[in-house]
Coordinates of C-alpha atoms in Angstrom, one line a residue:
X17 CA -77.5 90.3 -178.2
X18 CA -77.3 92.9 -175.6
X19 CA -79.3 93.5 -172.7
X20 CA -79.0 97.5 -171.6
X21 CA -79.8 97.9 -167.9
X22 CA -83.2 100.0 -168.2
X23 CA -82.8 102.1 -164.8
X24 CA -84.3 105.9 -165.5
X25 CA -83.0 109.1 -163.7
X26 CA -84.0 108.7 -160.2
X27 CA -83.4 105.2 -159.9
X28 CA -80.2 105.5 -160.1
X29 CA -80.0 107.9 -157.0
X30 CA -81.8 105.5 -155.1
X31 CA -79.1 103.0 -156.0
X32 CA -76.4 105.0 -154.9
X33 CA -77.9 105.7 -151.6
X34 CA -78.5 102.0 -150.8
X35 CA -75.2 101.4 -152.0
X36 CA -73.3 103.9 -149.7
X37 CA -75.5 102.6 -146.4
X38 CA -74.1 98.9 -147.1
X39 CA -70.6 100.3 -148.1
X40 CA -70.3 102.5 -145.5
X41 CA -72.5 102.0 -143.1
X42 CA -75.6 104.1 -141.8
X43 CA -73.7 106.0 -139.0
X44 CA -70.7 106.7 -141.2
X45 CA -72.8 108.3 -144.0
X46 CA -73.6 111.8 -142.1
X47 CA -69.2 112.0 -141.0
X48 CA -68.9 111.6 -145.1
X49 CA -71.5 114.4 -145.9
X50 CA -69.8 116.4 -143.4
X51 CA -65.8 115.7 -144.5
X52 CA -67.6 116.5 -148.3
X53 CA -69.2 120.1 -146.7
X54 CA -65.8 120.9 -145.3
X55 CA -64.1 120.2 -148.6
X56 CA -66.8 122.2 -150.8
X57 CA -66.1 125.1 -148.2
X58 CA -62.4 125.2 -148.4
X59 CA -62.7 124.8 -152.4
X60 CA -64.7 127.7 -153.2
X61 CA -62.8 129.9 -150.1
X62 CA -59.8 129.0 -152.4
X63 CA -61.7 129.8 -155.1
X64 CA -62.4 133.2 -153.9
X65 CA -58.8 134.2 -152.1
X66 CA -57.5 133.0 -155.9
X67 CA -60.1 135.4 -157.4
X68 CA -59.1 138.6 -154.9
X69 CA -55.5 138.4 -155.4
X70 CA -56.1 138.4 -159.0
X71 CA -58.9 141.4 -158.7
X72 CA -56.1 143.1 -156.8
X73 CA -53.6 142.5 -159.5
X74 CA -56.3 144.0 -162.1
X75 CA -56.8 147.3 -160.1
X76 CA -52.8 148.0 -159.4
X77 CA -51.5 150.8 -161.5
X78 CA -48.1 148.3 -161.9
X79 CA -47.5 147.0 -165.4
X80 CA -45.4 144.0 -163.9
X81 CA -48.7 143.0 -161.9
X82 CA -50.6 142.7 -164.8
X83 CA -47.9 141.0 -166.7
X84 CA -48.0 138.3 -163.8
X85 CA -52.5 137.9 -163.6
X86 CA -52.1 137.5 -167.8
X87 CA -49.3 134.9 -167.6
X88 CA -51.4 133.1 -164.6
X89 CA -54.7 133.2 -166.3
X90 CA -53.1 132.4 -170.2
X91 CA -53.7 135.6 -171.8
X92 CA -51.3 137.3 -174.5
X93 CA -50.6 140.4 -172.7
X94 CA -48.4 141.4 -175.4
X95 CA -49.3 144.5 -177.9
X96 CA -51.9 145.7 -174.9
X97 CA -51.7 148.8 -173.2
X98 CA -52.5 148.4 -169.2
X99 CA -56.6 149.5 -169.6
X100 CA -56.7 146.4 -172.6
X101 CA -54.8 144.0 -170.2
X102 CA -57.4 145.0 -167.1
X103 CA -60.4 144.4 -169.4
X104 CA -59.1 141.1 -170.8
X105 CA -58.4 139.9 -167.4
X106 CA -61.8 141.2 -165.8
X107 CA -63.1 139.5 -168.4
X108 CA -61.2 136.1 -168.3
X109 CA -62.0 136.0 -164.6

């Protein structure tokens, strides 16, 4: 016989929230939110540096740049002329 635990959506929230203040503690719980801000801000400023040197790659008028964004991103840059690779990678990114 099995007994499935019958907890809905925002049950399980609350759980996780009572949960983290016995784990952790309630004055460590807003240095955690904060270390997780900090990492959610350095991802997507990665994210986006990632994202303009490959923009930059795209817009050169160098074949060998575009060789290197298609290898990066996966793409079979071979058989393309320079305006098919640009598309493929605008469109991959």
């Amino acid at each position: 016989m099995s007994y499935p635990l019958f907890i809905a959506g925002a049950e399980w929230l609350w759980l996780v929230v009572i949960l983290g203040i016995v784990i952790f503690g309630a004055k460590k719980i807003p240095e955690l939110a904060r270390a997780l801000g900090k990492a959610e801000g350095e991802y997507h400023k990665g994210r986006l540096e990632g994202t303009r040197e490959i923009n930059e790659l795209v817009n050169s008028d160098d074949r060998l740049k575009l060789i290197k964004a298609a290898e990066i991103l996966g793409i079979d840059y071979h058989g393309l002329s320079d305006e098919e690779l640009r598309a493929k990678i605008r469109e991959h990114i």
